[in-house]
mmCIF file of C-alpha atoms in Angstrom:
data_model
loop_
_atom_site.group_PDB
_atom_site.id
_atom_site.type_symbol
_atom_site.label_atom_id
_atom_site.label_comp_id
_atom_site.label_asym_id
_atom_site.label_seq_id
_atom_site.Cartn_x
_atom_site.Cartn_y
_atom_site.Cartn_z
ATOM 1 C CA MET F 1021 43.322 -63.368 -187.069
ATOM 2 C CA ILE F 1022 40.301 -62.462 -184.902
ATOM 3 C CA THR F 1023 42.605 -61.257 -182.110
ATOM 4 C CA ARG F 1024 44.530 -59.039 -184.524
ATOM 5 C CA TYR F 1025 41.249 -57.589 -185.838
ATOM 6 C CA ILE F 1026 40.028 -56.773 -182.312
ATOM 7 C CA CYS F 1027 43.329 -55.107 -181.430
ATOM 8 C CA LEU F 1028 43.148 -52.999 -184.584
ATOM 9 C CA LEU F 1029 39.606 -51.915 -183.747
ATOM 10 C CA ALA F 1030 40.679 -51.020 -180.217
ATOM 11 C CA LEU F 1031 43.248 -48.615 -181.612
ATOM 12 C CA LEU F 1032 40.715 -47.143 -184.021
ATOM 13 C CA VAL F 1033 38.029 -46.720 -181.369
ATOM 14 C CA PHE F 1034 40.061 -45.502 -178.428
ATOM 15 C CA GLY F 1035 42.950 -43.706 -180.085
ATOM 16 C CA THR F 1036 46.316 -44.522 -181.577
ATOM 17 C CA ALA F 1037 48.794 -45.885 -179.087
ATOM 18 C CA VAL F 1038 51.624 -43.536 -178.162
ATOM 19 C CA PRO F 1039 55.235 -44.696 -178.539
ATOM 20 C CA THR F 1040 55.566 -45.211 -174.781
ATOM 21 C CA GLN F 1041 53.935 -48.523 -173.932
ATOM 22 C CA ALA F 1042 52.881 -49.746 -170.502
ATOM 23 C CA ALA F 1043 55.955 -51.972 -170.342
ATOM 24 C CA ASP F 1044 58.137 -48.851 -170.493
ATOM 25 C CA LEU F 1045 56.290 -47.060 -167.697
ATOM 26 C CA LYS F 1046 57.215 -47.254 -164.061
ATOM 27 C CA SER F 1047 54.426 -48.300 -161.706
ATOM 28 C CA ILE F 1048 53.107 -46.206 -158.856
ATOM 29 C CA PRO F 1049 54.268 -47.520 -155.459
ATOM 30 C CA ASP F 1050 52.185 -50.370 -154.062
ATOM 31 C CA SER F 1051 51.966 -48.466 -150.788
ATOM 32 C CA LEU F 1052 49.582 -45.948 -152.450
ATOM 33 C CA TYR F 1053 46.780 -48.417 -153.107
ATOM 34 C CA PRO F 1054 45.265 -48.528 -149.584
ATOM 35 C CA GLY F 1055 44.876 -44.734 -149.675
ATOM 36 C CA LEU F 1056 43.449 -44.805 -153.198
ATOM 37 C CA GLU F 1057 40.940 -47.507 -152.267
ATOM 38 C CA TYR F 1058 39.952 -45.469 -149.219
ATOM 39 C CA LEU F 1059 39.332 -42.413 -151.416
ATOM 40 C CA LEU F 1060 37.125 -44.418 -153.781
ATOM 41 C CA THR F 1061 34.796 -45.197 -150.854
ATOM 42 C CA ILE F 1062 34.320 -41.516 -149.990
ATOM 43 C CA PRO F 1063 31.584 -40.617 -152.561
ATOM 44 C CA LYS F 1064 29.160 -43.154 -151.028
ATOM 45 C CA SER F 1065 30.387 -43.031 -147.435
ATOM 46 C CA ASN F 1066 28.692 -41.121 -144.599
ATOM 47 C CA SER F 1067 31.958 -40.442 -142.788
ATOM 48 C CA ASP F 1068 34.129 -37.340 -142.848
ATOM 49 C CA ILE F 1069 37.355 -37.509 -144.803
ATOM 50 C CA GLU F 1070 40.382 -38.642 -142.781
ATOM 51 C CA ALA F 1071 43.334 -36.643 -144.071
ATOM 52 C CA ASP F 1072 45.845 -38.714 -142.106
ATOM 53 C CA GLN F 1073 45.107 -41.668 -144.399
ATOM 54 C CA LEU F 1074 46.207 -39.589 -147.400
ATOM 55 C CA THR F 1075 49.659 -38.453 -146.281
ATOM 56 C CA GLU F 1076 51.531 -40.770 -148.649
ATOM 57 C CA ILE F 1077 49.351 -39.909 -151.659
ATOM 58 C CA ILE F 1078 49.796 -36.183 -151.041
ATOM 59 C CA SER F 1079 53.555 -36.596 -150.702
ATOM 60 C CA PHE F 1080 53.687 -38.686 -153.881
ATOM 61 C CA VAL F 1081 51.759 -36.123 -155.943
ATOM 62 C CA ALA F 1082 53.809 -33.233 -154.538
ATOM 63 C CA SER F 1083 57.063 -34.927 -155.509
ATOM 64 C CA SER F 1084 55.991 -36.249 -158.940
ATOM 65 C CA ALA F 1085 57.683 -34.618 -161.912
ATOM 66 C CA ALA F 1086 55.397 -32.495 -164.067
ATOM 67 C CA GLU F 1087 54.188 -34.204 -167.267
ATOM 68 C CA SER F 1088 55.182 -37.636 -165.983
ATOM 69 C CA SER F 1089 53.173 -40.827 -166.495
ATOM 70 C CA MET F 1090 53.026 -44.076 -164.544
ATOM 71 C CA SER F 1091 51.112 -47.320 -164.810
ATOM 72 C CA MET F 1092 48.648 -48.620 -162.238
ATOM 73 C CA GLN F 1093 47.184 -52.008 -161.460
ATOM 74 C CA ASP F 1094 43.909 -52.942 -163.160
ATOM 75 C CA ARG F 1095 40.789 -52.470 -161.040
ATOM 76 C CA GLU F 1096 37.459 -54.220 -161.648
ATOM 77 C CA LYS F 1097 38.617 -55.097 -165.200
ATOM 78 C CA ALA F 1098 39.480 -51.439 -165.810
ATOM 79 C CA SER F 1099 42.915 -50.326 -167.004
ATOM 80 C CA GLY F 1100 44.652 -47.733 -164.848
ATOM 81 C CA ALA F 1101 47.220 -44.977 -165.288
ATOM 82 C CA PHE F 1102 48.585 -41.926 -163.470
ATOM 83 C CA TYR F 1103 49.630 -38.558 -164.866
ATOM 84 C CA ALA F 1104 51.089 -35.541 -163.081
ATOM 85 C CA PHE F 1105 51.219 -31.880 -164.102
ATOM 86 C CA SER F 1106 51.788 -28.488 -162.512
ATOM 87 C CA LEU F 1107 49.506 -25.466 -162.408
ATOM 88 C CA ARG F 1108 50.487 -21.858 -161.783
ATOM 89 C CA GLY F 1109 48.403 -19.987 -159.218
ATOM 90 C CA ASP F 1110 46.662 -20.801 -155.967
ATOM 91 C CA LEU F 1111 43.907 -23.228 -155.090
ATOM 92 C CA SER F 1112 41.312 -20.481 -154.670
ATOM 93 C CA ARG F 1113 41.438 -19.931 -158.445
ATOM 94 C CA VAL F 1114 40.682 -23.621 -159.042
ATOM 95 C CA VAL F 1115 37.758 -23.508 -156.601
ATOM 96 C CA ASP F 1116 36.385 -20.252 -158.045
ATOM 97 C CA TYR F 1117 36.210 -21.625 -161.596
ATOM 98 C CA VAL F 1118 36.267 -25.426 -161.602
ATOM 99 C CA TYR F 1119 34.077 -26.158 -158.582
ATOM 100 C CA ASN F 1120 31.812 -23.133 -158.879
ATOM 101 C CA PRO F 1121 28.211 -24.326 -159.448
ATOM 102 C CA ASP F 1122 27.451 -21.033 -161.221
ATOM 103 C CA ILE F 1123 30.016 -21.699 -163.975
ATOM 104 C CA PRO F 1124 29.533 -24.738 -166.249
ATOM 105 C CA VAL F 1125 32.301 -27.330 -166.131
ATOM 106 C CA TYR F 1126 32.990 -27.060 -169.881
ATOM 107 C CA VAL F 1127 34.488 -23.588 -169.326
ATOM 108 C CA THR F 1128 37.616 -25.116 -167.773
ATOM 109 C CA MET F 1129 37.386 -28.513 -169.515
ATOM 110 C CA PRO F 1130 36.253 -27.501 -173.029
ATOM 111 C CA SER F 1131 37.771 -30.455 -174.910
ATOM 112 C CA SER F 1132 36.730 -33.061 -172.343
ATOM 113 C CA VAL F 1133 33.230 -32.298 -171.042
ATOM 114 C CA ARG F 1134 30.184 -31.509 -173.161
ATOM 115 C CA ASP F 1135 27.937 -30.926 -170.162
ATOM 116 C CA GLN F 1136 27.549 -31.728 -166.478
ATOM 117 C CA GLU F 1137 24.607 -31.471 -164.096
ATOM 118 C CA TRP F 1138 24.261 -32.128 -160.374
ATOM 119 C CA LEU F 1139 21.182 -34.295 -159.855
ATOM 120 C CA ASP F 1140 20.484 -32.861 -156.381
ATOM 121 C CA PRO F 1141 20.321 -29.026 -156.180
ATOM 122 C CA ALA F 1142 21.549 -29.246 -152.577
ATOM 123 C CA THR F 1143 24.985 -30.211 -153.901
ATOM 124 C CA LYS F 1144 25.286 -26.794 -155.547
ATOM 125 C CA ASP F 1145 24.579 -25.067 -152.235
ATOM 126 C CA ALA F 1146 27.234 -27.177 -150.531
ATOM 127 C CA LEU F 1147 29.830 -26.324 -153.212
ATOM 128 C CA ARG F 1148 29.295 -22.620 -152.549
ATOM 129 C CA LEU F 1149 30.841 -23.195 -149.110
ATOM 130 C CA LEU F 1150 34.193 -24.285 -150.592
ATOM 131 C CA PRO F 1151 35.760 -20.789 -150.984
ATOM 132 C CA LYS F 1152 35.096 -19.846 -147.357
ATOM 133 C CA ALA F 1153 36.384 -23.191 -146.066
ATOM 134 C CA LEU F 1154 39.520 -22.718 -148.136
ATOM 135 C CA ASP F 1155 40.095 -19.180 -146.814
ATOM 136 C CA ARG F 1156 39.637 -20.292 -143.218
ATOM 137 C CA GLY F 1157 41.818 -23.368 -143.541
ATOM 138 C CA GLU F 1158 38.882 -25.621 -142.657
ATOM 139 C CA THR F 1159 38.103 -29.144 -143.810
ATOM 140 C CA LEU F 1160 35.015 -29.487 -145.992
ATOM 141 C CA LEU F 1161 33.646 -32.514 -147.830
ATOM 142 C CA VAL F 1162 30.903 -32.238 -150.471
ATOM 143 C CA ARG F 1163 29.154 -35.266 -151.975
ATOM 144 C CA GLY F 1164 26.711 -35.592 -154.841
ATOM 145 C CA THR F 1165 25.687 -37.466 -157.969
ATOM 146 C CA GLU F 1166 26.234 -35.878 -161.354
ATOM 147 C CA ARG F 1167 25.168 -36.509 -164.903
ATOM 148 C CA GLU F 1168 28.095 -36.043 -167.281
ATOM 149 C CA ILE F 1169 28.391 -36.065 -171.061
ATOM 150 C CA ILE F 1170 31.862 -36.064 -172.584
ATOM 151 C CA THR F 1171 33.016 -34.546 -175.866
ATOM 152 C CA PRO F 1172 33.496 -36.726 -178.971
ATOM 153 C CA ASP F 1173 36.632 -38.808 -179.197
ATOM 154 C CA ALA F 1174 39.108 -37.013 -181.451
ATOM 155 C CA ASN F 1175 39.684 -40.174 -183.503
ATOM 156 C CA THR F 1176 36.249 -41.833 -183.751
ATOM 157 C CA GLY F 1177 33.742 -39.115 -182.890
ATOM 158 C CA GLY F 1178 32.054 -41.344 -180.298
ATOM 159 C CA TYR F 1179 30.719 -39.698 -177.128
ATOM 160 C CA TYR F 1180 29.119 -41.045 -173.941
ATOM 161 C CA SER F 1181 26.664 -40.044 -171.203
ATOM 162 C CA TYR F 1182 26.723 -41.510 -167.688
ATOM 163 C CA ASN F 1183 26.042 -40.862 -164.007
ATOM 164 C CA GLN F 1184 28.722 -40.852 -161.360
ATOM 165 C CA ASP F 1185 29.006 -40.268 -157.635
ATOM 166 C CA ARG F 1186 31.464 -37.518 -156.797
ATOM 167 C CA ALA F 1187 33.128 -36.213 -153.649
ATOM 168 C CA VAL F 1188 35.091 -32.961 -153.411
ATOM 169 C CA ALA F 1189 37.155 -32.222 -150.302
ATOM 170 C CA VAL F 1190 39.442 -29.395 -149.164
ATOM 171 C CA PHE F 1191 41.740 -29.499 -146.161
ATOM 172 C CA GLN F 1192 45.129 -28.234 -145.071
ATOM 173 C CA GLY F 1193 48.236 -30.028 -146.304
ATOM 174 C CA PRO F 1194 51.933 -29.722 -145.422
ATOM 175 C CA THR F 1195 52.652 -26.861 -147.872
ATOM 176 C CA GLY F 1196 49.199 -25.311 -148.235
ATOM 177 C CA PRO F 1197 45.615 -26.316 -148.972
ATOM 178 C CA VAL F 1198 44.817 -29.622 -150.690
ATOM 179 C CA LEU F 1199 41.775 -30.362 -152.868
ATOM 180 C CA ILE F 1200 40.778 -33.883 -153.831
ATOM 181 C CA SER F 1201 37.986 -34.800 -156.251
ATOM 182 C CA VAL F 1202 36.836 -38.414 -156.565
ATOM 183 C CA GLY F 1203 34.448 -39.704 -159.235
ATOM 184 C CA CYS F 1204 32.943 -43.200 -159.442
ATOM 185 C CA GLN F 1205 30.716 -44.177 -162.362
ATOM 186 C CA THR F 1206 27.600 -45.798 -160.925
ATOM 187 C CA GLU F 1207 26.557 -47.971 -163.895
ATOM 188 C CA PRO F 1208 27.469 -48.510 -167.562
ATOM 189 C CA SER F 1209 27.071 -45.461 -169.767
ATOM 190 C CA GLU F 1210 24.405 -45.027 -172.378
ATOM 191 C CA ILE F 1211 25.415 -46.524 -175.694
ATOM 192 C CA GLY F 1212 28.068 -44.529 -177.543
ATOM 193 C CA ARG F 1213 26.682 -42.060 -180.072
ATOM 194 C CA LYS F 1214 28.126 -40.350 -183.117
ATOM 195 C CA GLY F 1215 29.673 -36.926 -182.668
ATOM 196 C CA CYS F 1216 32.241 -34.955 -184.602
ATOM 197 C CA VAL F 1217 35.381 -32.945 -183.818
ATOM 198 C CA VAL F 1218 35.351 -30.059 -186.303
ATOM 199 C CA GLY F 1219 38.859 -29.010 -187.325
ATOM 200 C CA GLU F 1220 41.535 -29.231 -184.635
ATOM 201 C CA ASP F 1221 40.544 -30.552 -181.230
ATOM 202 C CA SER F 1222 42.094 -27.438 -179.680
ATOM 203 C CA ASP F 1223 39.475 -25.314 -181.509
ATOM 204 C CA TRP F 1224 36.739 -26.697 -179.195
ATOM 205 C CA ASN F 1225 34.195 -27.067 -182.004
ATOM 206 C CA TYR F 1226 32.056 -30.203 -181.701
ATOM 207 C CA LEU F 1227 28.848 -31.554 -183.214
ATOM 208 C CA TYR F 1228 26.567 -34.205 -181.709
ATOM 209 C CA SER F 1229 23.945 -36.586 -183.058
ATOM 210 C CA ASN F 1230 21.600 -39.071 -181.408
ATOM 211 C CA GLU F 1231 22.700 -41.808 -183.797
ATOM 212 C CA LYS F 1232 24.226 -44.861 -182.143
ATOM 213 C CA GLY F 1233 27.681 -46.016 -183.185
ATOM 214 C CA LEU F 1234 30.922 -44.298 -184.110
ATOM 215 C CA ASN F 1235 31.444 -41.592 -186.695
ATOM 216 C CA LYS F 1236 34.278 -43.385 -188.471
ATOM 217 C CA THR F 1237 34.195 -45.270 -191.765
ATOM 218 C CA GLY F 1238 33.757 -48.987 -191.166
ATOM 219 C CA LEU F 1239 32.938 -48.586 -187.464
ATOM 220 C CA GLY F 1240 29.428 -47.163 -187.576
ATOM 221 C CA TRP F 1241 28.089 -50.514 -186.366
ATOM 222 C CA VAL F 1242 30.012 -50.600 -183.062
ATOM 223 C CA ASP F 1243 27.794 -50.606 -179.949
ATOM 224 C CA SER F 1244 30.334 -49.237 -177.488
ATOM 225 C CA TYR F 1245 30.007 -48.365 -173.804
ATOM 226 C CA MET F 1246 31.960 -47.024 -170.875
ATOM 227 C CA TYR F 1247 31.414 -49.948 -168.498
ATOM 228 C CA ASN F 1248 33.020 -48.408 -165.442
ATOM 229 C CA ALA F 1249 35.356 -45.560 -164.619
ATOM 230 C CA HIS F 1250 36.958 -44.320 -161.424
ATOM 231 C CA SER F 1251 39.030 -41.170 -161.122
ATOM 232 C CA ILE F 1252 40.895 -39.340 -158.399
ATOM 233 C CA ILE F 1253 42.471 -35.943 -158.964
ATOM 234 C CA VAL F 1254 44.649 -34.450 -156.233
ATOM 235 C CA PHE F 1255 45.643 -30.767 -156.097
ATOM 236 C CA VAL F 1256 48.547 -30.093 -153.705
ATOM 237 C CA SER F 1257 49.291 -26.378 -153.371
ATOM 238 C CA ASP F 1258 52.590 -24.824 -152.342
ATOM 239 C CA THR F 1259 51.817 -21.345 -151.063
ATOM 240 C CA SER F 1260 55.508 -20.411 -150.902
ATOM 241 C CA THR F 1261 55.980 -20.816 -154.671
ATOM 242 C CA GLY F 1262 52.462 -20.046 -155.899
ATOM 243 C CA THR F 1263 52.167 -23.367 -157.710
ATOM 244 C CA ILE F 1264 49.966 -26.439 -157.531
ATOM 245 C CA ARG F 1265 51.118 -29.973 -158.229
ATOM 246 C CA VAL F 1266 48.303 -32.070 -159.678
ATOM 247 C CA GLY F 1267 48.076 -35.850 -159.852
ATOM 248 C CA SER F 1268 45.378 -37.697 -161.821
ATOM 249 C CA PHE F 1269 44.703 -41.372 -161.048
ATOM 250 C CA LYS F 1270 42.229 -42.939 -163.484
ATOM 251 C CA TRP F 1271 40.786 -46.370 -164.234
ATOM 252 C CA LEU F 1272 38.642 -46.988 -167.313
ATOM 253 C CA ASN F 1273 36.849 -50.026 -168.737
ATOM 254 C CA ALA F 1274 35.277 -49.278 -172.130
ATOM 255 C CA GLY F 1275 34.640 -51.175 -175.336
ATOM 256 C CA TRP F 1276 31.954 -53.463 -176.692
ATOM 257 C CA ALA F 1277 30.658 -57.009 -176.108
ATOM 258 C CA LYS F 1278 31.766 -56.478 -172.476
ATOM 259 C CA MET F 1279 35.430 -56.436 -173.558
ATOM 260 C CA ASN F 1280 37.723 -53.714 -172.253
ATOM 261 C CA MET F 1281 39.565 -52.165 -175.205
ATOM 262 C CA VAL F 1282 41.266 -49.418 -173.187
ATOM 263 C CA LYS F 1283 45.050 -49.406 -172.846
ATOM 264 C CA GLN F 1284 47.054 -47.381 -170.351
ATOM 265 C CA SER F 1285 48.352 -45.240 -173.201
ATOM 266 C CA HIS F 1286 44.767 -44.302 -174.109
ATOM 267 C CA ILE F 1287 44.110 -43.118 -170.549
ATOM 268 C CA ILE F 1288 47.298 -41.060 -170.470
ATOM 269 C CA ASN F 1289 46.435 -39.455 -173.808
ATOM 270 C CA GLY F 1290 42.981 -38.614 -172.463
ATOM 271 C CA ILE F 1291 44.410 -36.971 -169.345
ATOM 272 C CA LYS F 1292 46.856 -35.011 -171.497
ATOM 273 C CA ARG F 1293 43.943 -33.809 -173.648
ATOM 274 C CA PHE F 1294 42.183 -32.570 -170.507
ATOM 275 C CA THR F 1295 45.365 -31.059 -169.055
ATOM 276 C CA ALA F 1296 46.267 -28.942 -172.084
ATOM 277 C CA ASP F 1297 43.037 -26.950 -172.036
ATOM 278 C CA PHE F 1298 42.643 -26.987 -168.245
ATOM 279 C CA LYS F 1299 46.020 -25.272 -167.912
ATOM 280 C CA GLY F 1300 45.408 -23.066 -170.943
ATOM 281 C CA VAL F 1301 42.221 -21.660 -169.419
ATOM 282 C CA LEU F 1302 43.173 -21.396 -165.743
ATOM 283 C CA GLU F 1303 46.676 -20.023 -166.313
ATOM 284 C CA SER F 1304 45.553 -17.369 -168.788
ATOM 285 C CA THR F 1305 45.883 -13.776 -167.605
ATOM 286 C CA ARG F 1306 42.993 -12.955 -169.958
ATOM 287 C CA LEU F 1307 40.481 -15.240 -168.259
ATOM 288 C CA PRO F 1308 37.433 -13.165 -167.214
ATOM 289 C CA ALA F 1309 36.691 -12.940 -163.505
ATOM 290 C CA ALA F 1310 34.592 -15.811 -162.175
ATOM 291 C CA GLN F 1311 31.792 -13.408 -161.257
ATOM 292 C CA GLU F 1312 31.722 -12.069 -164.822
ATOM 293 C CA LEU F 1313 31.516 -15.531 -166.360
ATOM 294 C CA ALA F 1314 28.758 -16.531 -163.939
ATOM 295 C CA ALA F 1315 26.799 -13.382 -164.804
ATOM 296 C CA MET F 1316 27.184 -14.038 -168.536
ATOM 297 C CA TYR F 1317 26.005 -17.607 -168.093
ATOM 298 C CA ARG F 1318 22.913 -16.467 -166.181
ATOM 299 C CA GLU F 1319 22.072 -13.858 -168.799
ATOM 300 C CA LEU F 1320 22.377 -16.298 -171.682
ATOM 301 C CA LYS F 1321 20.150 -18.807 -169.909
ATOM 302 C CA SER F 1322 17.491 -16.165 -169.403
ATOM 303 C CA ASP F 1323 17.132 -15.402 -173.122
ATOM 304 C CA SER F 1324 14.512 -17.099 -175.273
ATOM 305 C CA VAL F 1325 15.367 -20.248 -177.206
ATOM 306 C CA GLU F 1326 14.467 -18.533 -180.474
ATOM 307 C CA ALA F 1327 16.802 -15.614 -179.747
ATOM 308 C CA LEU F 1328 19.574 -18.041 -178.849
ATOM 309 C CA ARG F 1329 19.043 -19.945 -182.099
ATOM 310 C CA GLN F 1330 19.375 -16.722 -184.068
ATOM 311 C CA MET F 1331 22.695 -16.041 -182.357
ATOM 312 C CA VAL F 1332 24.002 -19.570 -182.923
ATOM 313 C CA ALA F 1333 22.978 -19.745 -186.607
ATOM 314 C CA PRO F 1334 26.131 -17.902 -187.896
ATOM 315 C CA TYR F 1335 28.299 -20.291 -185.862
ATOM 316 C CA LEU F 1336 26.741 -23.331 -187.559
ATOM 317 C CA THR F 1337 27.111 -21.656 -190.947
ATOM 318 C CA ALA F 1338 30.841 -21.299 -190.274
ATOM 319 C CA ILE F 1339 30.972 -24.959 -189.195
ATOM 320 C CA GLU F 1340 29.167 -26.008 -192.371
ATOM 321 C CA ASP F 1341 31.663 -24.086 -194.502
ATOM 322 C CA SER F 1342 34.632 -25.790 -192.825
ATOM 323 C CA GLY F 1343 34.616 -28.669 -195.319
ATOM 324 C CA THR F 1344 35.682 -31.270 -192.712
ATOM 325 C CA LEU F 1345 32.287 -32.859 -191.974
ATOM 326 C CA SER F 1346 30.781 -36.216 -192.806
ATOM 327 C CA SER F 1347 27.851 -36.281 -195.226
ATOM 328 C CA SER F 1348 25.343 -36.959 -192.426
ATOM 329 C CA PHE F 1349 26.370 -33.873 -190.463
ATOM 330 C CA LYS F 1350 26.475 -31.750 -193.621
ATOM 331 C CA LYS F 1351 22.901 -32.792 -194.356
ATOM 332 C CA LEU F 1352 21.731 -31.952 -190.826
ATOM 333 C CA LEU F 1353 23.328 -28.508 -190.966
ATOM 334 C CA ALA F 1354 22.185 -27.665 -194.500
ATOM 335 C CA SER F 1355 18.564 -28.584 -193.755
ATOM 336 C CA GLY F 1356 18.483 -26.478 -190.595
ATOM 337 C CA GLN F 1357 17.505 -29.564 -188.600
ATOM 338 C CA TYR F 1358 20.627 -29.469 -186.453
ATOM 339 C CA LEU F 1359 19.861 -25.930 -185.265
ATOM 340 C CA GLN F 1360 16.211 -26.750 -184.563
ATOM 341 C CA ASN F 1361 17.220 -29.813 -182.547
ATOM 342 C CA MET F 1362 19.513 -27.813 -180.254
ATOM 343 C CA ASN F 1363 18.018 -27.207 -176.810
ATOM 344 C CA ARG F 1364 18.618 -24.160 -174.617
ATOM 345 C CA GLN F 1365 21.523 -25.778 -172.784
ATOM 346 C CA GLU F 1366 23.366 -26.595 -175.996
ATOM 347 C CA LEU F 1367 22.748 -23.154 -177.502
ATOM 348 C CA VAL F 1368 24.040 -21.426 -174.367
ATOM 349 C CA LYS F 1369 27.133 -23.626 -174.371
ATOM 350 C CA VAL F 1370 28.088 -22.645 -177.926
ATOM 351 C CA LEU F 1371 27.747 -18.915 -177.183
ATOM 352 C CA LEU F 1372 29.577 -19.054 -173.853
ATOM 353 C CA LYS F 1373 32.435 -21.062 -175.384
ATOM 354 C CA GLU F 1374 32.759 -18.609 -178.269
ATOM 355 C CA PHE F 1375 32.838 -15.698 -175.860
ATOM 356 C CA LEU F 1376 35.509 -17.463 -173.801
ATOM 357 C CA LYS F 1377 37.611 -18.095 -176.911
ATOM 358 C CA GLN F 1378 37.659 -14.450 -177.921
ATOM 359 C CA ARG F 1379 38.444 -13.280 -174.380
ATOM 360 C CA LEU F 1380 41.342 -15.744 -174.182
ATOM 361 C CA GLY F 1381 42.664 -14.537 -177.549
ATOM 362 C CA ARG F 1382 41.807 -17.782 -179.352
ATOM 363 C CA GLU F 1383 40.220 -18.008 -182.791
ATOM 364 C CA SER F 1384 36.425 -17.918 -182.595
ATOM 365 C CA LEU F 1385 33.891 -18.580 -185.354
ATOM 366 C CA ILE F 1386 31.592 -15.768 -184.186
ATOM 367 C CA ARG F 1387 32.088 -12.849 -181.852
ATOM 368 C CA VAL F 1388 29.645 -12.646 -178.991
ATOM 369 C CA ALA F 1389 29.210 -9.224 -177.423
ATOM 370 C CA GLN F 1390 27.082 -8.176 -174.481
ATOM 371 C CA VAL F 1391 24.852 -5.196 -175.200
ATOM 372 C CA GLY F 1392 22.792 -4.198 -172.194
ATOM 373 C CA GLN F 1393 20.918 -7.299 -171.194
ATOM 374 C CA HIS F 1394 21.055 -8.954 -174.611
ATOM 375 C CA TRP F 1395 23.694 -10.949 -176.463
ATOM 376 C CA THR F 1396 24.359 -10.430 -180.153
ATOM 377 C CA PRO F 1397 26.766 -12.242 -182.494
ATOM 378 C CA GLN F 1398 29.123 -10.041 -184.453
ATOM 379 C CA PRO F 1399 31.042 -10.956 -187.628
#
């Protein structure tokens, strides 16, 4: 009875299992694990990356069918899974937007990342060297530690904050440049807190509270954590076809009472959630130039907090009128407390996301227009 109850809670907390179970998935080849383990040492190593140790991984990703999933062996009590997808365009576009320190990560990962910050400013300077290294066909390895906060889970509303060591490398592969990003969580996350997905997840509208637990009836008591996570994402470009094959290897141990409640299907669903918006943003012909987005971000950050709050207020009014919120979030919005609690970073994020939505042709709750050096919301 207790076992059945725990399994039910696992599904409630970490998402409903998809029809394809781990038993139905093929496993990645055992011969890939030495290369994967080598990559997981890179974020804390002092050595340069050795591309010759990655030949088999690169070949595997390049040959994997798009939208295919595979199981992986557990690692440090963490469940593992692999997912592959394709991306139209060249690797310079990925570097210009995804690994550009002047553009926040949530621009290209809006349903996955709430915020991200490099803890050492020197890492940002190193990342600015990536475009030139890519153009010249050089090898470059950048290391750093980042603070990351993820968006609320679409089923439970829980969200997590944690630090992780990251390494980003570019080098030449057999069919064009290769980019590999490796992330290793350094310690358990902060306790899970209650957030909210407003409307459809694809609308990118989220609310956050500092209250511990999960925003789901009957599960508010759960003290959940991400205990450890390791991820490797490999971009293999083919310059002859103008496409990139992407492979995501991920291990995750999360739950409560030091029990891992994550199944391989949960990991695959999470990667699919990331992939849908990642592709939707980067493949859009309407995506503003990277320089334009960076300039907009700088301008928003330079405005006063009070001015930013005035611009965000109509957005929260639209959220409040949506009718899909829990009573606690309705109370926070109606009292004006939610708006007053928002810091500059959070205010800027809302406005930049809304601007991105309207430029991509997606439905936005407010229209943000640049007038001279000031930003104003328009109905």
